[in-house]
XYZ file of C-alpha atoms in Angstrom:
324
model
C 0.851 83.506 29.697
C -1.056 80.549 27.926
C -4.432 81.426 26.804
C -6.408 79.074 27.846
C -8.858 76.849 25.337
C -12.192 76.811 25.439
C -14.051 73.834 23.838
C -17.438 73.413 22.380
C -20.059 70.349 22.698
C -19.042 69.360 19.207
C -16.561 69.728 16.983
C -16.238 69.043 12.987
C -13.588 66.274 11.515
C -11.983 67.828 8.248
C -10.159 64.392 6.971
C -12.650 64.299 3.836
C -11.569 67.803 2.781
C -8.780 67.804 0.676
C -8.848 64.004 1.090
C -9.233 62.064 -2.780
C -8.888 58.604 -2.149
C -10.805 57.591 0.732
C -13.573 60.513 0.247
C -13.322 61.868 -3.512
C -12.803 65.198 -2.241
C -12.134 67.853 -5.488
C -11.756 71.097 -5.973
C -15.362 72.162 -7.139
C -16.348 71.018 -3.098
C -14.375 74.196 -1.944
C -17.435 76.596 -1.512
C -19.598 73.851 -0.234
C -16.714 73.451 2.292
C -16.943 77.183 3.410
C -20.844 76.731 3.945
C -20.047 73.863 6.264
C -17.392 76.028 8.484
C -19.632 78.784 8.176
C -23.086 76.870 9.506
C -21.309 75.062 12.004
C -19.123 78.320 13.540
C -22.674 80.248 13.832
C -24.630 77.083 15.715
C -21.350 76.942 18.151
C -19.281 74.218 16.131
C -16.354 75.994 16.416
C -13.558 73.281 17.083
C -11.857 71.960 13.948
C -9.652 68.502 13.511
C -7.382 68.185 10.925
C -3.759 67.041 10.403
C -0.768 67.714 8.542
C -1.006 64.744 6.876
C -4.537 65.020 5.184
C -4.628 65.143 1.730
C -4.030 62.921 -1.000
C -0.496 63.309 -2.819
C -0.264 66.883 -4.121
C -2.984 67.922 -2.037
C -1.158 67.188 1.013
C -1.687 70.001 3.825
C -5.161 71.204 2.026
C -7.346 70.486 5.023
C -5.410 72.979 6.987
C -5.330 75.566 4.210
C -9.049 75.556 3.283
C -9.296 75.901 6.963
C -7.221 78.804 6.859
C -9.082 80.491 4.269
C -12.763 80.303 5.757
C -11.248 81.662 9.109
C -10.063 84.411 7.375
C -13.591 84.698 5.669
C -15.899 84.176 8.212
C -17.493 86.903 10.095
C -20.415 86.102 12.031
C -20.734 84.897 15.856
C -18.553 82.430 17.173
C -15.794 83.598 15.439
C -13.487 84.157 18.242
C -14.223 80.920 20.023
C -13.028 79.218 16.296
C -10.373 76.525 17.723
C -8.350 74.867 14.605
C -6.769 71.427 16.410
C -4.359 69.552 14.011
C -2.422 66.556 14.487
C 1.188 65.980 13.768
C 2.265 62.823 11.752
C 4.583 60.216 13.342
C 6.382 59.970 10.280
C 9.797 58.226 10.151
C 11.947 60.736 9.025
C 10.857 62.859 11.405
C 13.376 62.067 14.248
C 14.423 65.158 16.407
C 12.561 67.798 18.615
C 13.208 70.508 15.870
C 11.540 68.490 13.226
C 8.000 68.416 15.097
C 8.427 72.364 15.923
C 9.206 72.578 12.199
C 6.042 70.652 11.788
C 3.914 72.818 13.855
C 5.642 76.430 12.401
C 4.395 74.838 9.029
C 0.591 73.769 9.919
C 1.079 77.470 11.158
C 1.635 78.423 7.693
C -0.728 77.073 5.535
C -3.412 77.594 8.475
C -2.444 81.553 8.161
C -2.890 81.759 11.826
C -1.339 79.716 14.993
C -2.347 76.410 15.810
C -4.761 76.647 18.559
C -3.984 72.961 19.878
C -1.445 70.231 18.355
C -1.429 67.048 19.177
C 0.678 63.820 18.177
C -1.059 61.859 15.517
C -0.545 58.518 16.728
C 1.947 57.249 18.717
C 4.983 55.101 17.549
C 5.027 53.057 20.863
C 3.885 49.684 19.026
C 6.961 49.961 16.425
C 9.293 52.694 17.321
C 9.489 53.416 20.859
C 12.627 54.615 20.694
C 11.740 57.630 18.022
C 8.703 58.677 20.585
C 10.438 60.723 22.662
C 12.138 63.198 20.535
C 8.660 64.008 19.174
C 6.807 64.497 22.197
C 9.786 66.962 23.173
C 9.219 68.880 20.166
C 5.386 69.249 21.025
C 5.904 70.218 24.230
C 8.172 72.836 22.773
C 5.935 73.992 20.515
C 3.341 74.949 23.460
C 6.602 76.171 26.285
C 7.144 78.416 23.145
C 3.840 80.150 22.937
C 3.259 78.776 19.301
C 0.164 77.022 20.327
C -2.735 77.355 23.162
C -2.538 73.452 23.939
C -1.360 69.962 23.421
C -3.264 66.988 22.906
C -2.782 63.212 22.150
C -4.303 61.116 19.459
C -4.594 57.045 19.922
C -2.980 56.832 22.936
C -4.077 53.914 25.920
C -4.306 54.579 29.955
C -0.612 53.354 30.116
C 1.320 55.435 27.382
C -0.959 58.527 28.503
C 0.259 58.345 31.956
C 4.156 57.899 31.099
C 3.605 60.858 28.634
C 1.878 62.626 31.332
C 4.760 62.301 33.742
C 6.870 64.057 30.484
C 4.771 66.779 30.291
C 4.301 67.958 34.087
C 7.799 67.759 34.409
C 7.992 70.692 31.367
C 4.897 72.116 32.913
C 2.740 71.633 29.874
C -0.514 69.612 30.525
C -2.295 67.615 28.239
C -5.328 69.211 27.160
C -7.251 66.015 24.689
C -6.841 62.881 24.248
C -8.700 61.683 20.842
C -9.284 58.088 20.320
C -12.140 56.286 17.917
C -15.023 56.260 19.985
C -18.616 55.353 18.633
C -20.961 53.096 19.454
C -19.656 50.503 17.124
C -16.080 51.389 19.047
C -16.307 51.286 23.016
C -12.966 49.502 23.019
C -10.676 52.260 24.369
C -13.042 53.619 27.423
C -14.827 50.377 28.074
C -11.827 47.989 28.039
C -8.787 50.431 27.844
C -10.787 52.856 30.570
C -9.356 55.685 29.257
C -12.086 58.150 30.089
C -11.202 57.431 33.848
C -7.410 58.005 32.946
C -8.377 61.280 31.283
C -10.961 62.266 34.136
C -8.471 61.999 37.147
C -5.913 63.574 35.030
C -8.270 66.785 33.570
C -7.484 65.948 29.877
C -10.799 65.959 27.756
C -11.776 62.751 25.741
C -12.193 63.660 21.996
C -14.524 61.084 20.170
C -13.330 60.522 16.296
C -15.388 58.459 14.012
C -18.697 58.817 15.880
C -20.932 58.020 13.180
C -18.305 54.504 12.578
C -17.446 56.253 8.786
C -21.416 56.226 8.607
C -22.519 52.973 9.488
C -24.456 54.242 12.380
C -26.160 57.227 10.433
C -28.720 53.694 8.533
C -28.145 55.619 5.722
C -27.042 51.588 4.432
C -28.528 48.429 4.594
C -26.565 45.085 4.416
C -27.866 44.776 1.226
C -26.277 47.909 -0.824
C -25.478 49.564 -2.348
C -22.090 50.695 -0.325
C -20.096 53.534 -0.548
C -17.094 53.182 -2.901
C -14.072 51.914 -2.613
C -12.412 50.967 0.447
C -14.924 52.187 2.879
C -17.476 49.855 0.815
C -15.342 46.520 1.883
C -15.309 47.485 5.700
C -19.100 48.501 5.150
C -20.170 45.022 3.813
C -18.592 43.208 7.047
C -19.885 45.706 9.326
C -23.428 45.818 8.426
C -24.121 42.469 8.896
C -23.105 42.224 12.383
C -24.789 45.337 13.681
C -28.972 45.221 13.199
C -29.809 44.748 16.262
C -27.909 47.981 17.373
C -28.446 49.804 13.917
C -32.738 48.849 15.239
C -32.019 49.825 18.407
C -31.186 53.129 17.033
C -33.553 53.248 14.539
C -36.479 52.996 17.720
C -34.619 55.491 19.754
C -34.247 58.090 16.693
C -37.981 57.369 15.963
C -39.159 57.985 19.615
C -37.008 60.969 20.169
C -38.153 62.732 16.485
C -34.517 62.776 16.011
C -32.225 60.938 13.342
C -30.256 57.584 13.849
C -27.160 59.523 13.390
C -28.166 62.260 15.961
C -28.820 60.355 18.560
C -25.324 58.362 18.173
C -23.829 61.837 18.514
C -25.989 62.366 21.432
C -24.798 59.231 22.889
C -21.399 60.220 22.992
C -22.159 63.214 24.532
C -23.773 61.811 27.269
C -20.786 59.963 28.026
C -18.697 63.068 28.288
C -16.721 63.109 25.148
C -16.430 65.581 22.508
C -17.389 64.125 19.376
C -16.046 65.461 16.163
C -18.348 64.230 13.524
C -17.101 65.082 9.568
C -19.208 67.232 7.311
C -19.154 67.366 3.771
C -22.175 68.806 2.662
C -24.406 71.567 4.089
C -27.278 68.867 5.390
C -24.375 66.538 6.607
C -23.430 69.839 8.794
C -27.263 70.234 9.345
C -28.063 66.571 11.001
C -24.923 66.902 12.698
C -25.658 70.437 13.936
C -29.233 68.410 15.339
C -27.729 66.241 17.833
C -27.422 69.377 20.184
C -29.730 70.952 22.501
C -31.403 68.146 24.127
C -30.554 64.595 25.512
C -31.335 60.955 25.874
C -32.281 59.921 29.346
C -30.665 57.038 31.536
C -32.542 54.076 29.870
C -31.865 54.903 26.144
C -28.227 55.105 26.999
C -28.642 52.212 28.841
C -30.385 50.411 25.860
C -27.918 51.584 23.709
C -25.033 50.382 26.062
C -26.343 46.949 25.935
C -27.034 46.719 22.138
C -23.438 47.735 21.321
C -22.159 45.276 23.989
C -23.794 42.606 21.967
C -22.491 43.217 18.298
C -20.175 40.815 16.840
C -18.734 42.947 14.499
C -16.992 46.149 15.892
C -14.721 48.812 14.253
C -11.620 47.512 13.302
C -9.351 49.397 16.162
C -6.850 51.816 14.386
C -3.314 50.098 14.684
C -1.681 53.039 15.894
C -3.938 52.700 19.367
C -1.732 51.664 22.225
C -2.332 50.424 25.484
């Protein structure tokens, strides 16, 4: 029997850990790391994304084995409901059923523990469609063999969920998530692509990555600098400019409600039924995060809000894996 999963408000996004180039993730963040897990377990944070695939170069896989670790270290309350979710890379040479099981057997590893839900990383409908179905065989395999609790979906559109879908019942494995980039700065895939309504007929749950848009929405920066480094700095520059009068809107909202800018983005998302999965860093990150529980905006701020992201003219870029 399949155990079933059980999933918080909120959940934590582990690509900065282990990740050097887009973050600056080292080594000496390790312990800083563990303080995150262990403040978010014990205020009922207690599902985890991460991927095989994050990790810079020779620190490929280290999300999933820091992970690991403070599991295996943590021993307050909540740590039964502690749900690791990691997402298996599209990548080309992997090409057969076995190769996605192999996949999963080796998250398995470094985690120290079973995967408590897999999903696909991205789909390679847009420039592969023909190496798509081996992998979703393997995934399904992975959960008709009792190596994971569920299977979920990352980037995936109404019409690709459905056809996978079909897959799946016919195995008699359901979908559990679908994850796709969803923010206020990103209302593309349920405003346009509807997939919330996809997901609620079919009884998969909506997972919202990137809720904070990287950080843009957290007013931590002005259009005026100074940006984060590197590449998230360039996509900063052309996204603050287009996005005061939501970042004020915000800003009002946070004020009125005693709350931050970056909580009440959170919030927002959980008023609309998704499970956002925020990243944490440091202990405050995990703090402010940890804040957007416990209470909620009423009707007219999330109407406010819906209207002031309708009008931005600069959005997230949409990630390129997303289908339709």
């Amino acid at each position: 029997m399949h155990q079933q999963l059980v999933f918080p408000t909120m959940g934590c996004g582990t690509w900065a850990w282990g990740n050097r180039l887009l973050w600056g993730y080292d080594e000496s963040m390790d312990s800083q790391l563990q303080a995150v897990f262990n403040l978010c377990v014990s205020n009922g944070v207690t599902l985890f994304d991460t991927g095989d695939s994050y990790g810079t170069g020779r620190l490929n896989g280290r999300s999933e084995s820091l992970l690991g670790r403070f599991t295996r270290e943590y021993d307050g309350s909540g740590k039964e409901d502690i749900c690791i979710a990691t997402k298996l890379a599209a990548y080309p040479w992997r090409l057969t059923p076995q190769s996605m099981v192999k996949a999963g057997k080796s998250s398995a590893q470094r985690l120290g523990r079973n995967v408590d839900l897999v999903q696909m990383h991205w789909s390679t409908a847009n420039y592969a469609p023909w190496q798509e179905k081996a992998l979703l065989d393997g995934l399904a395999d992975l959960y008709v063999q009792g190596l994971v609790k569920g299977v979920g979906l990352s980037n995936y559109g109404p019409k690709r969920l459905q056809w996978v879908h079909k897959r799946f019942t016919e195995r008699g494995v359901p979908i559990a998530t679908l994850q796709v980039q969803y923010s206020l700065l990103s209302t593309y895939p349920v405003t346009q692509l509807r997939v919330k309504d996809v997901c609620d007929e079919l009884g998969i749950k909506l997972i919202a990555y990137s809720p904070l848009a990287l950080g843009v929405l957290t007013g931590k920066y002005s259009e005026k600098g100074p940006f984060p480094k590197g590449i998230r700095g360039l996509l900063f520059r052309q996204l603050l400019l287009g996005t005061q009068p939501l970042l004020s809107c915000l800003r009002e909202i946070a004020q009125s409600k005693n709350k931050t800018m970056s909580q009440v983005a959170l919030n927002w998302c959980i008023c609309k039924e998704t499970l956002p999965i925020p990243g944490a860093k440091t202990v405050e990150q995990a703090k402010e995060n940890i804040g957007a529980l416990g209470w909620q905006l009423n009707a007219n701020e999330i109407a406010e809000l819906d209207r002031a992201a309708a009008s931005v003219d600069k959005r997230m870029v949409q990630n390129i894996f997303q289908t339709k």
